[in-house]
Short mmCIF file of N, CA and C in Angstrom, two decimals:
data_model
loop_
_atom_site.label_atom_id
_atom_site.label_comp_id
_atom_site.label_asym_id
_atom_site.label_seq_id
_atom_site.Cartn_x
_atom_site.Cartn_y
_atom_site.Cartn_z
N MET A 80 83.47 326.02 -137.18
CA MET A 80 82.96 324.87 -136.43
C MET A 80 82.94 323.65 -137.35
N ASN A 81 83.29 322.51 -136.78
CA ASN A 81 83.26 321.24 -137.50
C ASN A 81 81.90 320.58 -137.21
N VAL A 82 80.95 320.81 -138.12
CA VAL A 82 79.58 320.36 -137.91
C VAL A 82 79.48 318.83 -137.90
N ALA A 83 80.21 318.17 -138.78
CA ALA A 83 80.16 316.71 -138.83
C ALA A 83 80.67 316.11 -137.52
N LEU A 84 81.75 316.64 -137.00
CA LEU A 84 82.30 316.15 -135.73
C LEU A 84 81.33 316.46 -134.59
N ARG A 85 80.77 317.66 -134.59
CA ARG A 85 79.77 318.00 -133.57
C ARG A 85 78.63 316.99 -133.57
N ASP A 86 78.09 316.73 -134.75
CA ASP A 86 76.95 315.82 -134.85
C ASP A 86 77.31 314.41 -134.39
N GLU A 87 78.52 313.94 -134.73
CA GLU A 87 78.93 312.60 -134.33
C GLU A 87 79.13 312.51 -132.82
N LEU A 88 79.71 313.54 -132.22
CA LEU A 88 79.87 313.55 -130.76
C LEU A 88 78.50 313.52 -130.07
N LEU A 89 77.57 314.30 -130.56
CA LEU A 89 76.23 314.32 -129.97
C LEU A 89 75.52 312.99 -130.16
N ARG A 90 75.69 312.36 -131.31
CA ARG A 90 75.08 311.05 -131.56
C ARG A 90 75.65 310.01 -130.60
N ARG A 91 76.96 310.07 -130.40
CA ARG A 91 77.60 309.11 -129.51
C ARG A 91 77.19 309.35 -128.05
N MET A 92 77.00 310.60 -127.67
CA MET A 92 76.54 310.88 -126.32
C MET A 92 75.13 310.32 -126.11
N GLU A 93 74.27 310.49 -127.10
CA GLU A 93 72.91 309.95 -126.99
C GLU A 93 72.93 308.44 -126.83
N ARG A 94 73.79 307.78 -127.59
CA ARG A 94 73.90 306.31 -127.48
C ARG A 94 74.44 305.91 -126.11
N ASP A 95 75.45 306.65 -125.63
CA ASP A 95 76.02 306.41 -124.30
C ASP A 95 74.91 306.47 -123.24
N GLN A 96 74.10 307.48 -123.31
CA GLN A 96 73.04 307.64 -122.31
C GLN A 96 71.93 306.61 -122.48
N ALA A 97 71.65 306.22 -123.72
CA ALA A 97 70.61 305.23 -123.98
C ALA A 97 70.96 303.88 -123.34
N VAL A 98 72.22 303.45 -123.46
CA VAL A 98 72.57 302.15 -122.85
C VAL A 98 72.59 302.24 -121.33
N ARG A 99 72.88 303.42 -120.80
CA ARG A 99 72.94 303.58 -119.35
C ARG A 99 71.56 303.69 -118.71
N THR A 100 70.57 304.06 -119.48
CA THR A 100 69.23 304.22 -118.93
C THR A 100 68.26 303.14 -119.42
N ALA A 101 68.75 302.17 -120.20
CA ALA A 101 67.88 301.13 -120.75
C ALA A 101 67.33 300.22 -119.65
N THR A 102 68.11 299.97 -118.63
CA THR A 102 67.67 299.14 -117.52
C THR A 102 67.18 300.05 -116.40
N PRO A 103 65.94 299.90 -115.97
CA PRO A 103 65.42 300.76 -114.90
C PRO A 103 66.25 300.63 -113.61
N LEU A 104 66.35 301.73 -112.88
CA LEU A 104 67.05 301.69 -111.59
C LEU A 104 66.47 300.60 -110.72
N GLY A 105 67.35 299.90 -110.03
CA GLY A 105 66.92 298.86 -109.13
C GLY A 105 66.74 297.50 -109.79
N GLN A 106 66.79 297.47 -111.12
CA GLN A 106 66.65 296.21 -111.84
C GLN A 106 68.04 295.69 -112.22
N PRO A 107 68.25 294.40 -112.18
CA PRO A 107 69.55 293.86 -112.59
C PRO A 107 69.73 293.98 -114.10
N MET A 108 70.95 294.25 -114.50
CA MET A 108 71.24 294.33 -115.93
C MET A 108 71.44 292.93 -116.49
N THR A 109 70.95 292.72 -117.68
CA THR A 109 71.16 291.44 -118.35
C THR A 109 72.59 291.39 -118.88
N GLU A 110 73.04 290.20 -119.18
CA GLU A 110 74.38 290.02 -119.77
C GLU A 110 74.47 290.78 -121.10
N GLN A 111 73.40 290.73 -121.88
CA GLN A 111 73.39 291.44 -123.17
C GLN A 111 73.50 292.95 -122.95
N ALA A 112 72.80 293.47 -121.95
CA ALA A 112 72.86 294.92 -121.67
C ALA A 112 74.27 295.32 -121.25
N TRP A 113 74.94 294.48 -120.43
CA TRP A 113 76.32 294.77 -120.02
C TRP A 113 77.25 294.77 -121.24
N ARG A 114 77.08 293.77 -122.11
CA ARG A 114 77.94 293.70 -123.31
C ARG A 114 77.74 294.93 -124.19
N GLU A 115 76.50 295.35 -124.35
CA GLU A 115 76.22 296.53 -125.16
C GLU A 115 76.84 297.78 -124.53
N TRP A 116 76.70 297.92 -123.23
CA TRP A 116 77.28 299.05 -122.49
C TRP A 116 78.79 299.10 -122.72
N GLU A 117 79.45 297.96 -122.51
CA GLU A 117 80.90 297.90 -122.70
C GLU A 117 81.30 298.20 -124.14
N GLN A 118 80.53 297.67 -125.09
CA GLN A 118 80.84 297.91 -126.51
C GLN A 118 80.74 299.39 -126.84
N VAL A 119 79.69 300.04 -126.36
CA VAL A 119 79.52 301.47 -126.60
C VAL A 119 80.70 302.24 -126.01
N ASP A 120 81.07 301.93 -124.77
CA ASP A 120 82.20 302.63 -124.13
C ASP A 120 83.50 302.41 -124.90
N HIS A 121 83.76 301.19 -125.32
CA HIS A 121 85.00 300.90 -126.07
C HIS A 121 84.99 301.60 -127.42
N ASP A 122 83.86 301.56 -128.12
CA ASP A 122 83.76 302.25 -129.42
C ASP A 122 83.96 303.75 -129.25
N ASN A 123 83.32 304.32 -128.23
CA ASN A 123 83.44 305.76 -128.01
C ASN A 123 84.86 306.16 -127.62
N THR A 124 85.53 305.33 -126.86
CA THR A 124 86.92 305.62 -126.48
C THR A 124 87.82 305.60 -127.70
N ARG A 125 87.65 304.57 -128.54
CA ARG A 125 88.43 304.50 -129.78
C ARG A 125 88.18 305.74 -130.63
N PHE A 126 86.93 306.12 -130.78
CA PHE A 126 86.57 307.30 -131.56
C PHE A 126 87.20 308.56 -130.97
N LEU A 127 87.10 308.74 -129.66
CA LEU A 127 87.64 309.95 -129.03
C LEU A 127 89.15 310.00 -129.17
N LYS A 128 89.81 308.87 -129.11
CA LYS A 128 91.26 308.84 -129.34
C LYS A 128 91.60 309.35 -130.74
N GLU A 129 90.83 308.94 -131.72
CA GLU A 129 91.04 309.40 -133.09
C GLU A 129 90.80 310.90 -133.21
N VAL A 130 89.74 311.38 -132.58
CA VAL A 130 89.42 312.82 -132.61
C VAL A 130 90.56 313.62 -132.00
N ILE A 131 91.04 313.18 -130.85
CA ILE A 131 92.11 313.90 -130.15
C ILE A 131 93.40 313.87 -130.96
N ALA A 132 93.69 312.75 -131.59
CA ALA A 132 94.89 312.65 -132.42
C ALA A 132 94.84 313.64 -133.58
N GLU A 133 93.66 313.84 -134.12
CA GLU A 133 93.51 314.74 -135.28
C GLU A 133 93.32 316.20 -134.89
N HIS A 134 92.55 316.46 -133.83
CA HIS A 134 92.14 317.83 -133.52
C HIS A 134 92.61 318.35 -132.16
N GLY A 135 93.12 317.49 -131.30
CA GLY A 135 93.31 317.87 -129.91
C GLY A 135 91.96 317.78 -129.21
N TRP A 136 91.85 318.41 -128.03
CA TRP A 136 90.57 318.34 -127.32
C TRP A 136 89.50 319.06 -128.13
N PRO A 137 88.33 318.43 -128.34
CA PRO A 137 87.27 319.08 -129.11
C PRO A 137 86.54 320.14 -128.27
N GLY A 138 87.06 321.33 -128.31
CA GLY A 138 86.54 322.42 -127.50
C GLY A 138 85.39 323.16 -128.15
N ARG A 139 84.95 324.20 -127.47
CA ARG A 139 83.78 324.98 -127.89
C ARG A 139 83.90 325.55 -129.29
N ASP A 140 85.06 326.10 -129.63
CA ASP A 140 85.20 326.69 -130.96
C ASP A 140 85.11 325.64 -132.06
N LEU A 141 85.60 324.45 -131.80
CA LEU A 141 85.60 323.39 -132.82
C LEU A 141 84.24 322.73 -132.97
N VAL A 142 83.54 322.45 -131.84
CA VAL A 142 82.31 321.65 -131.93
C VAL A 142 81.11 322.26 -131.20
N GLY A 143 81.28 323.38 -130.52
CA GLY A 143 80.18 323.98 -129.77
C GLY A 143 80.10 323.44 -128.35
N ASP A 144 79.31 324.11 -127.53
CA ASP A 144 79.19 323.75 -126.11
C ASP A 144 78.67 322.34 -125.88
N ASP A 145 77.56 321.99 -126.54
CA ASP A 145 76.94 320.68 -126.30
C ASP A 145 77.86 319.53 -126.70
N ALA A 146 78.50 319.66 -127.83
CA ALA A 146 79.38 318.58 -128.29
C ALA A 146 80.68 318.53 -127.49
N SER A 147 81.13 319.68 -126.99
CA SER A 147 82.29 319.68 -126.11
C SER A 147 81.94 318.92 -124.83
N LYS A 148 80.73 319.12 -124.32
CA LYS A 148 80.26 318.37 -123.15
C LYS A 148 80.15 316.89 -123.50
N ALA A 149 79.72 316.57 -124.71
CA ALA A 149 79.64 315.17 -125.14
C ALA A 149 81.02 314.52 -125.13
N ALA A 150 82.04 315.24 -125.59
CA ALA A 150 83.40 314.70 -125.58
C ALA A 150 83.83 314.40 -124.14
N TRP A 151 83.51 315.31 -123.22
CA TRP A 151 83.82 315.07 -121.82
C TRP A 151 83.13 313.79 -121.33
N LEU A 152 81.86 313.61 -121.68
CA LEU A 152 81.12 312.45 -121.23
C LEU A 152 81.76 311.15 -121.74
N LEU A 153 82.21 311.16 -122.98
CA LEU A 153 82.86 309.97 -123.53
C LEU A 153 84.14 309.68 -122.75
N ALA A 154 84.90 310.72 -122.42
CA ALA A 154 86.11 310.52 -121.61
C ALA A 154 85.75 310.04 -120.21
N GLN A 155 84.71 310.60 -119.64
CA GLN A 155 84.26 310.22 -118.30
C GLN A 155 83.93 308.73 -118.24
N HIS A 156 83.42 308.20 -119.33
CA HIS A 156 82.99 306.80 -119.35
C HIS A 156 84.03 305.87 -119.97
N ALA A 157 85.25 306.32 -120.11
CA ALA A 157 86.35 305.49 -120.63
C ALA A 157 87.08 304.81 -119.47
N ASP A 158 86.33 304.33 -118.51
CA ASP A 158 86.92 303.74 -117.29
C ASP A 158 87.83 302.55 -117.58
N HIS A 159 87.63 301.88 -118.68
CA HIS A 159 88.45 300.73 -119.04
C HIS A 159 89.85 301.14 -119.49
N ASP A 160 90.09 302.45 -119.66
CA ASP A 160 91.38 302.95 -120.13
C ASP A 160 91.77 304.19 -119.32
N VAL A 161 92.21 303.96 -118.09
CA VAL A 161 92.50 305.06 -117.17
C VAL A 161 93.67 305.92 -117.67
N VAL A 162 94.61 305.32 -118.36
CA VAL A 162 95.73 306.09 -118.93
C VAL A 162 95.17 307.11 -119.92
N PHE A 163 94.23 306.69 -120.75
CA PHE A 163 93.60 307.62 -121.69
C PHE A 163 92.77 308.66 -120.94
N GLN A 164 92.04 308.25 -119.92
CA GLN A 164 91.27 309.22 -119.13
C GLN A 164 92.19 310.29 -118.54
N ARG A 165 93.34 309.89 -118.03
CA ARG A 165 94.30 310.83 -117.47
C ARG A 165 94.75 311.82 -118.56
N ARG A 166 95.02 311.32 -119.76
CA ARG A 166 95.41 312.19 -120.88
C ARG A 166 94.28 313.16 -121.22
N CYS A 167 93.07 312.66 -121.23
CA CYS A 167 91.91 313.53 -121.49
C CYS A 167 91.80 314.61 -120.42
N LEU A 168 92.04 314.24 -119.18
CA LEU A 168 91.98 315.22 -118.09
C LEU A 168 92.98 316.34 -118.34
N GLU A 169 94.19 315.99 -118.72
CA GLU A 169 95.21 317.02 -119.00
C GLU A 169 94.76 317.94 -120.14
N LEU A 170 94.23 317.35 -121.20
CA LEU A 170 93.75 318.16 -122.33
C LEU A 170 92.54 319.00 -121.94
N LEU A 171 91.66 318.43 -121.15
CA LEU A 171 90.46 319.15 -120.71
C LEU A 171 90.83 320.32 -119.80
N GLN A 172 91.80 320.12 -118.92
CA GLN A 172 92.27 321.22 -118.05
C GLN A 172 92.81 322.37 -118.89
N ALA A 173 93.61 322.06 -119.90
CA ALA A 173 94.16 323.10 -120.78
C ALA A 173 93.04 323.78 -121.56
N ALA A 174 92.07 323.00 -122.03
CA ALA A 174 90.95 323.58 -122.77
C ALA A 174 90.13 324.51 -121.88
N ALA A 175 89.89 324.10 -120.64
CA ALA A 175 89.13 324.95 -119.71
C ALA A 175 89.89 326.24 -119.42
N ALA A 176 91.19 326.15 -119.26
CA ALA A 176 92.01 327.35 -119.01
C ALA A 176 91.94 328.31 -120.19
N ALA A 177 91.71 327.77 -121.39
CA ALA A 177 91.61 328.60 -122.60
C ALA A 177 90.16 328.98 -122.91
N GLY A 178 89.23 328.65 -122.02
CA GLY A 178 87.83 328.98 -122.25
C GLY A 178 87.13 328.07 -123.24
N GLN A 179 87.70 326.90 -123.50
CA GLN A 179 87.16 325.98 -124.49
C GLN A 179 86.40 324.80 -123.89
N ALA A 180 86.37 324.72 -122.57
CA ALA A 180 85.66 323.64 -121.89
C ALA A 180 85.18 324.16 -120.54
N ALA A 181 84.25 323.45 -119.96
CA ALA A 181 83.61 323.88 -118.71
C ALA A 181 84.38 323.36 -117.49
N LEU A 182 84.57 324.22 -116.50
CA LEU A 182 85.25 323.83 -115.27
C LEU A 182 84.56 322.67 -114.54
N PRO A 183 83.22 322.64 -114.46
CA PRO A 183 82.62 321.48 -113.80
C PRO A 183 83.01 320.14 -114.44
N ASP A 184 83.18 320.14 -115.76
CA ASP A 184 83.60 318.91 -116.43
C ASP A 184 84.98 318.49 -115.97
N VAL A 185 85.86 319.46 -115.76
CA VAL A 185 87.20 319.17 -115.25
C VAL A 185 87.09 318.54 -113.87
N ALA A 186 86.23 319.08 -113.03
CA ALA A 186 86.06 318.55 -111.67
C ALA A 186 85.59 317.10 -111.71
N TYR A 187 84.59 316.80 -112.50
CA TYR A 187 84.07 315.44 -112.58
C TYR A 187 85.12 314.46 -113.10
N LEU A 188 85.84 314.85 -114.15
CA LEU A 188 86.85 313.94 -114.70
C LEU A 188 88.03 313.79 -113.74
N THR A 189 88.37 314.86 -113.04
CA THR A 189 89.43 314.76 -112.02
C THR A 189 89.07 313.71 -110.99
N ASP A 190 87.86 313.79 -110.47
CA ASP A 190 87.43 312.81 -109.47
C ASP A 190 87.41 311.40 -110.04
N ARG A 191 86.95 311.26 -111.26
CA ARG A 191 86.87 309.93 -111.88
C ARG A 191 88.27 309.32 -112.00
N VAL A 192 89.23 310.13 -112.45
CA VAL A 192 90.60 309.65 -112.61
C VAL A 192 91.22 309.35 -111.25
N TYR A 193 91.04 310.24 -110.30
CA TYR A 193 91.62 310.02 -108.97
C TYR A 193 91.09 308.73 -108.35
N VAL A 194 89.78 308.50 -108.44
CA VAL A 194 89.19 307.29 -107.88
C VAL A 194 89.78 306.06 -108.58
N ALA A 195 89.89 306.11 -109.90
CA ALA A 195 90.45 304.98 -110.65
C ALA A 195 91.90 304.71 -110.26
N GLU A 196 92.60 305.75 -109.89
CA GLU A 196 94.00 305.61 -109.48
C GLU A 196 94.14 305.26 -107.99
N GLY A 197 93.00 305.08 -107.30
CA GLY A 197 93.03 304.72 -105.89
C GLY A 197 93.30 305.89 -104.96
N ARG A 198 93.06 307.10 -105.44
CA ARG A 198 93.29 308.30 -104.65
C ARG A 198 91.96 308.88 -104.19
N PRO A 199 91.96 309.65 -103.10
CA PRO A 199 90.71 310.34 -102.70
C PRO A 199 90.35 311.39 -103.74
N GLN A 200 89.08 311.55 -103.97
CA GLN A 200 88.61 312.56 -104.93
C GLN A 200 88.70 313.97 -104.33
N LEU A 201 88.66 314.97 -105.18
CA LEU A 201 88.78 316.36 -104.73
C LEU A 201 87.44 317.08 -104.63
N TYR A 202 86.45 316.68 -105.43
CA TYR A 202 85.22 317.46 -105.56
C TYR A 202 83.96 316.73 -105.11
N GLY A 203 84.08 315.48 -104.70
CA GLY A 203 82.93 314.75 -104.15
C GLY A 203 81.88 314.37 -105.17
N THR A 204 82.29 314.14 -106.42
CA THR A 204 81.32 313.81 -107.47
C THR A 204 81.08 312.33 -107.66
N GLN A 205 81.96 311.50 -107.12
CA GLN A 205 81.88 310.06 -107.39
C GLN A 205 81.33 309.32 -106.17
N TYR A 206 80.33 308.49 -106.41
CA TYR A 206 79.63 307.76 -105.34
C TYR A 206 79.75 306.26 -105.58
N HIS A 207 79.51 305.52 -104.53
CA HIS A 207 79.43 304.08 -104.60
C HIS A 207 78.46 303.59 -103.53
N GLU A 208 78.24 302.29 -103.50
CA GLU A 208 77.26 301.72 -102.56
C GLU A 208 77.86 300.57 -101.76
N PRO A 209 78.82 300.86 -100.91
CA PRO A 209 79.29 299.77 -100.05
C PRO A 209 78.17 299.40 -99.08
N ASP A 210 77.97 298.15 -98.88
CA ASP A 210 76.92 297.68 -97.98
C ASP A 210 75.54 298.17 -98.40
N GLY A 211 75.35 298.45 -99.71
CA GLY A 211 74.04 298.84 -100.22
C GLY A 211 73.59 300.24 -99.89
N ARG A 212 74.48 301.08 -99.38
CA ARG A 212 74.12 302.45 -99.01
C ARG A 212 74.92 303.43 -99.86
N LEU A 213 74.22 304.31 -100.60
CA LEU A 213 74.87 305.27 -101.47
C LEU A 213 75.64 306.31 -100.66
N GLN A 214 76.92 306.48 -101.00
CA GLN A 214 77.73 307.48 -100.30
C GLN A 214 78.90 307.90 -101.18
N PRO A 215 79.44 309.10 -100.93
CA PRO A 215 80.57 309.53 -101.74
C PRO A 215 81.79 308.66 -101.47
N ARG A 216 82.58 308.49 -102.50
CA ARG A 216 83.87 307.83 -102.32
C ARG A 216 84.73 308.75 -101.47
N PRO A 217 85.84 308.24 -100.90
CA PRO A 217 86.67 309.08 -100.03
C PRO A 217 87.05 310.41 -100.68
N ILE A 218 87.03 311.46 -99.86
CA ILE A 218 87.30 312.83 -100.31
C ILE A 218 88.51 313.37 -99.59
N GLU A 219 89.43 313.93 -100.36
CA GLU A 219 90.62 314.55 -99.78
C GLU A 219 90.24 315.90 -99.16
N ASP A 220 90.75 316.17 -97.98
CA ASP A 220 90.56 317.45 -97.31
C ASP A 220 89.10 317.90 -97.36
N ALA A 221 88.23 317.08 -96.76
CA ALA A 221 86.79 317.31 -96.81
C ALA A 221 86.38 318.66 -96.24
N GLU A 222 87.18 319.22 -95.32
CA GLU A 222 86.85 320.51 -94.72
C GLU A 222 86.81 321.63 -95.76
N ARG A 223 87.58 321.49 -96.82
CA ARG A 223 87.62 322.53 -97.87
C ARG A 223 86.91 322.11 -99.14
N LEU A 224 86.10 321.07 -99.05
CA LEU A 224 85.41 320.55 -100.22
C LEU A 224 84.56 321.61 -100.91
N ASP A 225 83.71 322.30 -100.17
CA ASP A 225 82.83 323.28 -100.80
C ASP A 225 83.60 324.45 -101.40
N GLN A 226 84.72 324.80 -100.82
CA GLN A 226 85.56 325.86 -101.40
C GLN A 226 86.11 325.41 -102.76
N ARG A 227 86.60 324.17 -102.83
CA ARG A 227 87.11 323.65 -104.11
C ARG A 227 85.98 323.54 -105.13
N ARG A 228 84.81 323.07 -104.68
CA ARG A 228 83.67 322.94 -105.58
C ARG A 228 83.27 324.31 -106.16
N ALA A 229 83.25 325.32 -105.32
CA ALA A 229 82.87 326.66 -105.79
C ALA A 229 83.86 327.17 -106.84
N GLN A 230 85.14 326.89 -106.66
CA GLN A 230 86.15 327.31 -107.62
C GLN A 230 85.94 326.66 -108.99
N MET A 231 85.27 325.52 -109.00
CA MET A 231 85.02 324.80 -110.25
C MET A 231 83.60 325.02 -110.78
N GLY A 232 82.87 325.94 -110.16
CA GLY A 232 81.52 326.24 -110.62
C GLY A 232 80.48 325.24 -110.16
N LEU A 233 80.78 324.49 -109.12
CA LEU A 233 79.84 323.51 -108.56
C LEU A 233 79.22 324.07 -107.29
N GLY A 234 77.99 323.67 -107.02
CA GLY A 234 77.31 324.10 -105.81
C GLY A 234 77.81 323.34 -104.59
N PRO A 235 77.26 323.65 -103.43
CA PRO A 235 77.67 322.97 -102.18
C PRO A 235 77.46 321.46 -102.28
N HIS A 236 78.35 320.73 -101.63
CA HIS A 236 78.27 319.28 -101.69
C HIS A 236 76.99 318.75 -101.06
N ALA A 237 76.49 319.40 -100.04
CA ALA A 237 75.25 318.93 -99.40
C ALA A 237 74.10 318.90 -100.42
N GLU A 238 74.04 319.89 -101.28
CA GLU A 238 72.99 319.91 -102.31
C GLU A 238 73.20 318.79 -103.32
N TYR A 239 74.45 318.57 -103.72
CA TYR A 239 74.76 317.50 -104.66
C TYR A 239 74.43 316.14 -104.04
N ASP A 240 74.79 315.97 -102.78
CA ASP A 240 74.53 314.73 -102.07
C ASP A 240 73.02 314.46 -102.03
N GLN A 241 72.24 315.48 -101.74
CA GLN A 241 70.78 315.32 -101.72
C GLN A 241 70.28 314.90 -103.10
N HIS A 242 70.79 315.55 -104.14
CA HIS A 242 70.40 315.21 -105.51
C HIS A 242 70.74 313.75 -105.82
N MET A 243 71.94 313.32 -105.46
CA MET A 243 72.36 311.95 -105.72
C MET A 243 71.42 310.95 -105.03
N HIS A 244 71.06 311.25 -103.79
CA HIS A 244 70.16 310.35 -103.07
C HIS A 244 68.76 310.35 -103.68
N GLU A 245 68.29 311.52 -104.09
CA GLU A 245 66.97 311.58 -104.72
C GLU A 245 66.95 310.82 -106.03
N GLN A 246 68.05 310.90 -106.78
CA GLN A 246 68.09 310.28 -108.10
C GLN A 246 68.39 308.78 -108.05
N TYR A 247 69.24 308.35 -107.12
CA TYR A 247 69.75 306.98 -107.19
C TYR A 247 69.40 306.07 -106.02
N ASP A 248 68.95 306.60 -104.92
CA ASP A 248 68.59 305.72 -103.81
C ASP A 248 67.38 304.89 -104.19
N MET A 249 67.47 303.62 -103.90
CA MET A 249 66.34 302.73 -104.13
C MET A 249 65.49 302.71 -102.86
N PRO A 250 64.18 302.84 -103.01
CA PRO A 250 63.34 302.77 -101.81
C PRO A 250 63.50 301.40 -101.15
N GLN A 251 63.62 301.41 -99.86
CA GLN A 251 63.74 300.16 -99.11
C GLN A 251 62.37 299.53 -98.99
N GLU A 252 62.34 298.22 -99.11
CA GLU A 252 61.07 297.52 -98.96
C GLU A 252 60.60 297.64 -97.51
N GLN A 253 59.36 297.98 -97.36
CA GLN A 253 58.78 298.09 -96.02
C GLN A 253 58.18 296.74 -95.64
N PRO A 254 58.35 296.34 -94.38
CA PRO A 254 57.74 295.07 -93.98
C PRO A 254 56.23 295.17 -94.06
N SER A 255 55.60 294.07 -94.41
CA SER A 255 54.15 294.08 -94.56
C SER A 255 53.43 294.19 -93.22
N GLU A 256 54.10 293.77 -92.17
CA GLU A 256 53.51 293.93 -90.84
C GLU A 256 54.62 294.15 -89.83
N LEU A 257 54.28 294.82 -88.77
CA LEU A 257 55.28 295.12 -87.75
C LEU A 257 55.55 293.88 -86.91
N PRO A 258 56.76 293.71 -86.44
CA PRO A 258 57.08 292.53 -85.61
C PRO A 258 56.37 292.60 -84.27
#
């Protein structure tokens, strides 16, 4: 195991999550917070490119389960470089086939790449808020969604949808008096 690489991946994942949770849900992000978020994503993408060039996909044997998940998260958040995300997806798929990465991570990155490419997602992991209402982005062959999710180690979409709404829906302001 490459302990130094493991530790750096975990440190970068912590930083990634810190910038994403610094602004409370429902609050607007400041310009400084957006710049910091973008800087972290760009730095992490550059770093992950270097790691992949030297080691290939950082799988379980190289960095352990947690750091392999951290590498996935860095790729997941490389939205500014979809070509690189697509390359990461290919490497992650091969790593998962070899038992070096988790299938759910493949599902999430697949959906992220497909959405970025303007395609319907396969696993229903990506959401947006058109008209202020949280909902999944378009899903290909929705009738077989739960079957595909199960193949990737994900639970039923209805449960995921409930979780997404519990975690991210903003409570609507109630009128102070009835009309």
